[in-house]
CSV table of C-alpha atoms in Angstrom, one decimal:
chain,number,residue,atom,x,y,z
O,659,MET,CA,-8.4,223.6,129.5
O,660,GLY,CA,-8.0,222.9,125.8
O,661,ARG,CA,-7.4,219.5,124.3
O,662,PRO,CA,-3.9,218.3,124.4
O,663,PRO,CA,-2.0,218.5,121.1
O,664,ARG,CA,-2.2,215.4,118.9
O,665,ARG,CA,0.7,213.1,119.1
O,666,LEU,CA,3.0,213.4,116.2
O,667,PRO,CA,3.5,210.2,114.1
O,668,CYS,CA,6.8,208.5,114.6
O,669,PRO,CA,7.5,206.4,111.5
O,670,PRO,CA,10.3,203.9,111.9
O,671,PRO,CA,13.6,204.9,110.4
O,672,PRO,CA,14.5,203.3,107.1
O,673,GLU,CA,16.4,200.1,107.4
O,674,HIS,CA,18.7,201.2,104.6
O,675,PRO,CA,20.0,204.7,103.6
O,676,LEU,CA,17.9,206.2,100.8
O,677,PRO,CA,19.6,207.9,97.8
O,678,ALA,CA,19.9,211.7,97.8
O,679,SER,CA,17.0,213.5,96.0
O,680,GLU,CA,19.4,215.2,93.6
O,681,ASP,CA,21.0,211.9,92.7
O,682,VAL,CA,17.6,210.4,92.1
O,683,LEU,CA,16.7,213.3,89.7
O,684,ARG,CA,19.9,212.9,87.8
O,685,ALA,CA,19.2,209.1,87.4
O,686,LEU,CA,15.6,209.7,86.4
O,687,ALA,CA,16.7,212.2,83.7
O,688,GLN,CA,18.5,209.4,82.0
O,689,VAL,CA,15.5,207.1,82.3
O,690,MET,CA,13.1,209.8,81.0
O,691,ALA,CA,15.1,210.8,77.9
O,692,PRO,CA,14.0,207.9,75.7
O,693,LEU,CA,10.5,208.2,77.1
O,694,ALA,CA,10.3,211.9,76.3
O,695,ARG,CA,11.3,211.0,72.7
O,696,LEU,CA,8.4,208.5,72.6
O,697,LEU,CA,6.0,211.1,74.0
O,698,LEU,CA,7.0,213.8,71.5
O,699,ALA,CA,6.9,211.4,68.5
O,700,SER,CA,3.4,210.5,69.6
O,701,GLY,CA,2.3,214.1,69.8
O,702,LEU,CA,2.2,214.3,73.6
O,703,ASP,CA,3.7,217.4,75.2
O,704,TYR,CA,4.8,218.2,78.7
O,705,THR,CA,1.5,219.7,79.7
O,706,ARG,CA,-0.4,216.5,78.9
O,707,LEU,CA,2.2,214.4,80.7
O,708,ALA,CA,2.1,216.5,83.8
O,709,ALA,CA,-1.7,216.1,83.9
O,710,GLU,CA,-1.4,212.3,83.6
O,711,LEU,CA,1.2,212.2,86.4
O,712,LYS,CA,-1.0,213.8,89.0
O,713,PRO,CA,-3.1,210.7,89.8
O,714,LEU,CA,0.1,208.6,89.8
O,715,PHE,CA,1.7,210.8,92.4
O,716,ILE,CA,-1.5,210.9,94.5
O,717,GLU,CA,-1.9,207.1,94.4
O,718,GLN,CA,1.7,206.4,95.3
O,719,ALA,CA,1.7,209.1,98.1
O,720,ARG,CA,-1.4,207.4,99.5
O,721,LEU,CA,0.3,204.0,99.5
O,722,GLU,CA,3.4,205.4,101.0
O,723,LEU,CA,1.4,206.9,103.9
O,724,LEU,CA,-0.4,203.6,104.5
O,725,ARG,CA,2.9,201.7,104.4
O,726,SER,CA,4.3,204.0,107.1
O,727,GLY,CA,1.2,203.7,109.3
O,728,GLN,CA,-0.1,207.3,108.7
O,729,LYS,CA,-3.6,208.4,107.8
O,730,ASP,CA,-4.1,209.1,104.1
O,731,THR,CA,-5.9,212.4,104.5
O,732,ASP,CA,-6.2,214.9,101.7
O,733,SER,CA,-3.7,217.2,103.5
O,734,ALA,CA,-1.2,214.4,104.0
O,735,ILE,CA,-1.4,213.2,100.4
O,736,SER,CA,-1.1,216.8,99.1
O,737,LEU,CA,1.9,217.5,101.3
O,738,LEU,CA,3.7,214.3,100.3
O,739,SER,CA,2.9,214.4,96.6
O,740,GLY,CA,3.1,218.1,96.0
O,741,VAL,CA,-0.4,218.0,94.2
O,742,HIS,CA,-2.9,220.6,95.2
O,743,ARG,CA,-5.6,219.6,97.7
O,744,LYS,CA,-8.4,220.4,95.3
O,745,ASP,CA,-6.9,217.9,92.8
O,746,VAL,CA,-6.6,215.3,95.6
O,747,ARG,CA,-10.3,215.8,96.5
O,748,GLU,CA,-11.3,215.4,92.9
O,749,TRP,CA,-9.2,212.3,92.6
O,750,ARG,CA,-10.8,210.8,95.7
O,751,THR,CA,-14.3,211.7,94.4
O,752,ASN,CA,-13.7,210.0,91.1
O,753,GLY,CA,-12.2,206.9,92.6
O,754,LEU,CA,-8.8,205.7,93.4
O,755,SER,CA,-7.7,205.4,89.7
O,756,GLY,CA,-9.0,206.5,86.4
O,757,ARG,CA,-6.9,203.9,84.6
O,758,ILE,CA,-8.4,200.6,83.6
O,759,ALA,CA,-6.3,197.5,84.3
O,760,GLN,CA,-5.7,195.8,80.9
O,761,GLU,CA,-5.8,192.1,80.5
O,762,MET,CA,-3.6,190.2,78.2
O,763,SER,CA,-5.2,190.2,74.7
O,764,ILE,CA,-6.7,186.9,73.4
O,765,SER,CA,-4.0,186.8,70.6
O,766,SER,CA,-1.3,187.1,73.3
O,767,GLN,CA,-3.0,184.3,75.4
O,768,VAL,CA,-3.2,182.0,72.3
O,769,PHE,CA,0.4,182.5,71.4
O,770,ALA,CA,1.5,182.0,75.0
O,771,ARG,CA,-0.3,178.7,75.1
O,772,TRP,CA,1.2,177.7,71.8
O,773,VAL,CA,4.7,178.3,73.3
O,774,GLN,CA,4.0,176.6,76.6
O,775,ASP,CA,1.9,173.5,75.9
O,776,PRO,CA,4.0,170.5,74.8
O,777,LEU,CA,1.0,169.4,72.6
O,778,TYR,CA,1.6,172.3,70.3
O,779,ARG,CA,5.5,172.3,70.3
O,780,ASP,CA,8.0,170.5,68.2
O,781,ARG,CA,10.9,168.4,69.5
O,782,ARG,CA,13.0,171.6,69.8
O,783,LYS,CA,10.3,173.0,72.1
O,784,ARG,CA,9.3,175.6,69.6
O,785,PRO,CA,5.7,176.3,68.6
O,786,LYS,CA,5.0,174.1,65.6
O,787,PRO,CA,2.9,174.7,62.5
O,788,LEU,CA,-0.7,173.5,63.0
O,789,PRO,CA,-3.5,172.5,60.7
O,790,ARG,CA,-6.1,175.3,60.9
O,791,LEU,CA,-9.1,172.9,61.6
O,792,GLY,CA,-9.5,169.4,63.1
O,793,PRO,CA,-8.9,167.7,66.4
O,794,ALA,CA,-5.9,168.6,68.6
O,795,PRO,CA,-3.3,169.5,67.9
O,796,SER,CA,-4.8,172.1,65.5
O,797,PHE,CA,-5.1,175.9,65.7
O,798,ASP,CA,-8.8,175.5,66.2
O,799,SER,CA,-8.2,173.3,69.3
O,800,LEU,CA,-5.5,175.6,70.5
O,801,ALA,CA,-7.7,178.7,70.4
O,802,ARG,CA,-10.6,176.9,72.0
O,803,SER,CA,-8.3,175.7,74.9
O,804,VAL,CA,-7.7,179.4,75.8
O,805,THR,CA,-11.3,180.7,75.5
O,806,GLN,CA,-14.8,179.5,74.4
O,807,ASP,CA,-16.0,183.1,74.2
O,808,ILE,CA,-13.9,184.1,71.1
O,809,HIS,CA,-14.2,182.1,67.8
O,810,PRO,CA,-10.8,180.7,66.6
O,811,PHE,CA,-11.3,182.6,63.3
O,812,THR,CA,-11.2,185.9,65.3
O,813,ALA,CA,-8.0,185.0,67.1
O,814,LEU,CA,-6.4,183.9,63.8
O,815,THR,CA,-7.4,187.1,62.1
O,816,ASP,CA,-5.7,189.1,64.9
O,817,LEU,CA,-2.5,187.1,64.8
O,818,LEU,CA,-2.4,187.6,61.0
O,819,ARG,CA,-2.9,191.3,61.5
O,820,LEU,CA,0.0,191.4,63.8
O,821,GLY,CA,2.2,189.4,61.4
O,822,LEU,CA,2.8,186.7,64.0
O,823,VAL,CA,1.5,183.8,61.8
O,824,THR,CA,1.2,183.0,58.2
O,825,VAL,CA,-1.2,180.7,56.4
O,826,LYS,CA,0.2,178.1,54.0
O,827,THR,CA,-1.8,175.6,52.0
O,828,VAL,CA,-0.3,172.1,51.7
O,829,LYS,CA,-2.3,169.5,49.6
O,830,GLY,CA,-5.5,171.5,50.0
O,831,GLN,CA,-5.1,171.8,53.8
O,832,GLU,CA,-4.5,175.2,55.5
O,833,TRP,CA,-1.6,175.3,58.0
O,834,ILE,CA,-1.0,178.1,60.5
O,835,VAL,CA,2.8,178.7,60.7
O,836,PRO,CA,4.0,180.7,63.8
O,837,HIS,CA,6.6,183.4,63.8
O,838,ARG,CA,9.8,181.7,65.1
O,839,GLU,CA,10.9,184.7,67.2
O,840,GLY,CA,7.9,184.4,69.4
O,841,PHE,CA,5.3,187.0,70.3
O,842,VAL,CA,6.8,190.2,68.9
O,843,PRO,CA,4.0,192.5,67.6
O,844,PRO,CA,4.9,194.9,64.8
O,845,PRO,CA,6.1,198.5,65.5
O,846,GLY,CA,3.4,201.0,66.4
O,847,SER,CA,0.8,198.3,67.3
O,848,ARG,CA,-1.3,198.4,70.5
O,849,ASP,CA,0.0,195.0,71.4
O,850,LEU,CA,3.6,196.1,71.3
O,851,LEU,CA,2.7,199.2,73.4
O,852,ASP,CA,1.1,197.0,76.0
O,853,LEU,CA,4.3,194.8,76.2
O,854,PHE,CA,6.3,198.0,76.4
O,855,GLY,CA,4.4,199.3,79.4
O,856,ALA,CA,4.3,195.9,81.2
O,857,ASN,CA,8.0,195.1,80.7
O,858,LEU,CA,9.4,198.6,81.6
O,859,SER,CA,7.0,198.8,84.6
O,860,ASP,CA,8.2,195.5,86.1
O,861,HIS,CA,11.9,196.3,85.3
O,862,ALA,CA,11.6,199.6,87.0
O,863,ALA,CA,9.8,198.0,90.0
O,864,ALA,CA,12.7,195.6,90.5
O,865,ALA,CA,15.3,198.3,90.2
O,866,VAL,CA,13.4,200.7,92.6
O,867,GLY,CA,12.9,197.9,95.1
O,868,ASN,CA,16.6,197.2,95.1
O,869,LEU,CA,17.3,200.9,95.7
O,870,LEU,CA,14.9,201.1,98.6
O,871,GLY,CA,16.3,198.1,100.3
O,872,GLN,CA,13.5,195.6,99.6
O,873,PRO,CA,14.5,191.9,99.2
O,874,PRO,CA,17.0,191.8,96.3
O,875,GLN,CA,15.6,191.1,92.8
O,876,LEU,CA,17.6,190.2,89.7
O,877,GLU,CA,18.3,193.4,87.8
O,878,GLN,CA,21.8,193.4,86.2
O,879,SER,CA,23.4,193.9,82.9
O,880,VAL,CA,26.7,193.6,81.0
O,881,PHE,CA,28.2,196.8,79.6
O,882,ALA,CA,31.0,197.3,77.1
O,883,GLU,CA,32.3,200.3,75.2
O,884,GLY,CA,34.9,200.7,72.5
O,885,VAL,CA,33.9,197.9,70.1
O,886,THR,CA,33.3,198.1,66.4
O,887,PRO,CA,29.8,198.0,64.7
O,888,GLU,CA,30.6,194.5,63.5
O,889,SER,CA,31.4,193.3,67.0
O,890,SER,CA,28.2,195.0,68.3
O,891,ARG,CA,26.1,193.1,65.7
O,892,GLU,CA,27.7,189.8,66.6
O,893,LEU,CA,27.3,190.4,70.3
O,894,GLY,CA,23.6,191.2,69.6
O,895,GLU,CA,23.2,187.8,67.9
O,896,LEU,CA,24.8,186.1,70.9
O,897,ALA,CA,22.4,187.9,73.2
O,898,ARG,CA,19.4,186.6,71.1
O,899,LYS,CA,20.8,183.1,71.3
O,900,LEU,CA,21.3,183.2,75.0
O,901,TRP,CA,17.9,184.7,75.5
O,902,ALA,CA,16.3,181.9,73.5
O,903,GLN,CA,17.9,179.3,75.6
O,904,ALA,CA,17.0,180.9,78.9
O,905,ARG,CA,13.4,181.6,77.7
O,906,ALA,CA,12.8,178.0,76.7
O,907,GLU,CA,14.0,176.7,80.1
O,908,MET,CA,12.0,179.3,82.0
O,909,ILE,CA,8.8,178.5,80.0
O,910,THR,CA,9.2,174.8,80.7
O,911,GLU,CA,9.7,175.2,84.5
O,912,ALA,CA,7.0,178.0,84.8
O,913,THR,CA,4.5,175.8,83.0
O,914,ARG,CA,5.3,172.8,85.3
O,915,ARG,CA,5.0,174.9,88.5
O,916,TYR,CA,1.8,176.7,87.2
O,917,ALA,CA,0.1,173.3,86.8
O,918,ALA,CA,1.3,172.1,90.2
O,919,ASP,CA,0.1,175.3,92.0
O,920,GLN,CA,-3.4,175.4,90.6
O,921,GLY,CA,-6.0,175.3,93.3
O,922,ARG,CA,-3.7,176.4,96.1
O,923,ALA,CA,-4.8,179.3,98.3
O,924,ASP,CA,-1.4,180.8,98.3
O,925,ALA,CA,-1.0,180.8,94.5
O,926,THR,CA,-1.2,184.6,94.4
O,927,CYS,CA,2.2,185.7,92.9
O,928,ARG,CA,3.0,186.8,89.4
O,929,LEU,CA,6.5,187.1,87.9
O,930,ARG,CA,8.2,188.4,84.7
O,931,PHE,CA,11.6,187.3,83.4
O,932,GLY,CA,13.1,189.2,80.6
O,933,ALA,CA,16.3,190.4,78.8
O,934,TYR,CA,17.2,193.3,76.6
O,935,TYR,CA,20.1,194.4,74.3
O,936,TRP,CA,20.9,197.9,73.3
O,937,ALA,CA,23.7,199.1,71.1
O,938,GLU,CA,24.5,202.5,69.6
O,939,ASP,CA,27.3,204.5,68.0
O,940,VAL,CA,28.2,207.0,70.7
O,941,SER,CA,30.1,209.1,68.1
O,942,GLN,CA,26.8,209.9,66.4
O,943,GLN,CA,24.7,210.2,69.5
O,944,THR,CA,23.9,213.9,69.3
O,945,PRO,CA,22.5,215.3,66.0
O,946,GLN,CA,24.2,218.4,64.7
O,947,PRO,CA,22.2,221.6,65.2
O,948,ASP,CA,20.7,223.5,62.3
O,949,PRO,CA,23.1,226.5,61.7
O,950,THR,CA,20.2,228.5,60.3
O,951,ALA,CA,18.0,228.1,63.4
O,952,THR,CA,17.8,230.9,66.0
O,953,GLY,CA,16.5,231.1,69.6
O,954,ASP,CA,13.8,233.6,68.6
O,955,ASP,CA,10.8,232.4,66.6
O,956,ARG,CA,9.2,235.9,66.3
O,957,ASP,CA,8.8,237.2,62.8
O,958,ASP,CA,10.8,240.3,61.9
O,959,ALA,CA,8.8,243.5,61.9
């Protein structure tokens, strides 16, 4: 007699109804539109994106199998992800991920400490100008409180490159003046791209978790349509004002709790709290097509 057939896995039914696949695709098309714009502006086409998506689908398929109590075989991963088995084998041979986890840059860490540490803030809880050299509070002491491996001059040079600080000389002494809007790297910089990836990733994680029935996370917005450009600008200023208030309060409380939680074995969580504001003139949303363009790029014979 032959061996009895293997028992089929019986994953538990989902606790909450999942969205229909076609509805998910429609929603993702909205999400992907601005990202496709970034890709094309950066010289990245569909073929390059598809190649980069393969390991992402493989990794998430493996995690989904493990979450449901199934074995993460090459066949199971291939079936769930839609990626060919040979690509799954190559991925497994080369490691679980070809991407390198990026740490926060030294300049980001220095500016974060500047914002959080009461020693380096003014009475309005904003990062205050600091003498470049000397005992605390100075920029030298600030940078050295973050790391002893990087010279303060190197951290200052990077902050100057990013336009996040300026140097002013008062009575022969150099003062480092921070950007009042906080850590906002200039357009096109690697630092801004890192923030872009981190912010959108966590925002998407909160939204997807809510869709899949995980413990509810804060992910809401206020929407209005039919206002004038002037009203839009004024509402944008209000949004910045409200964010500044919420940001200052969150930094104070997060700093207090971080200090209290140091050394605890269960201090393993991370969090991100953010806000965004977007406004556009919907009457000018779609550029007019070039009337001289045709659908055929071949040269006439």
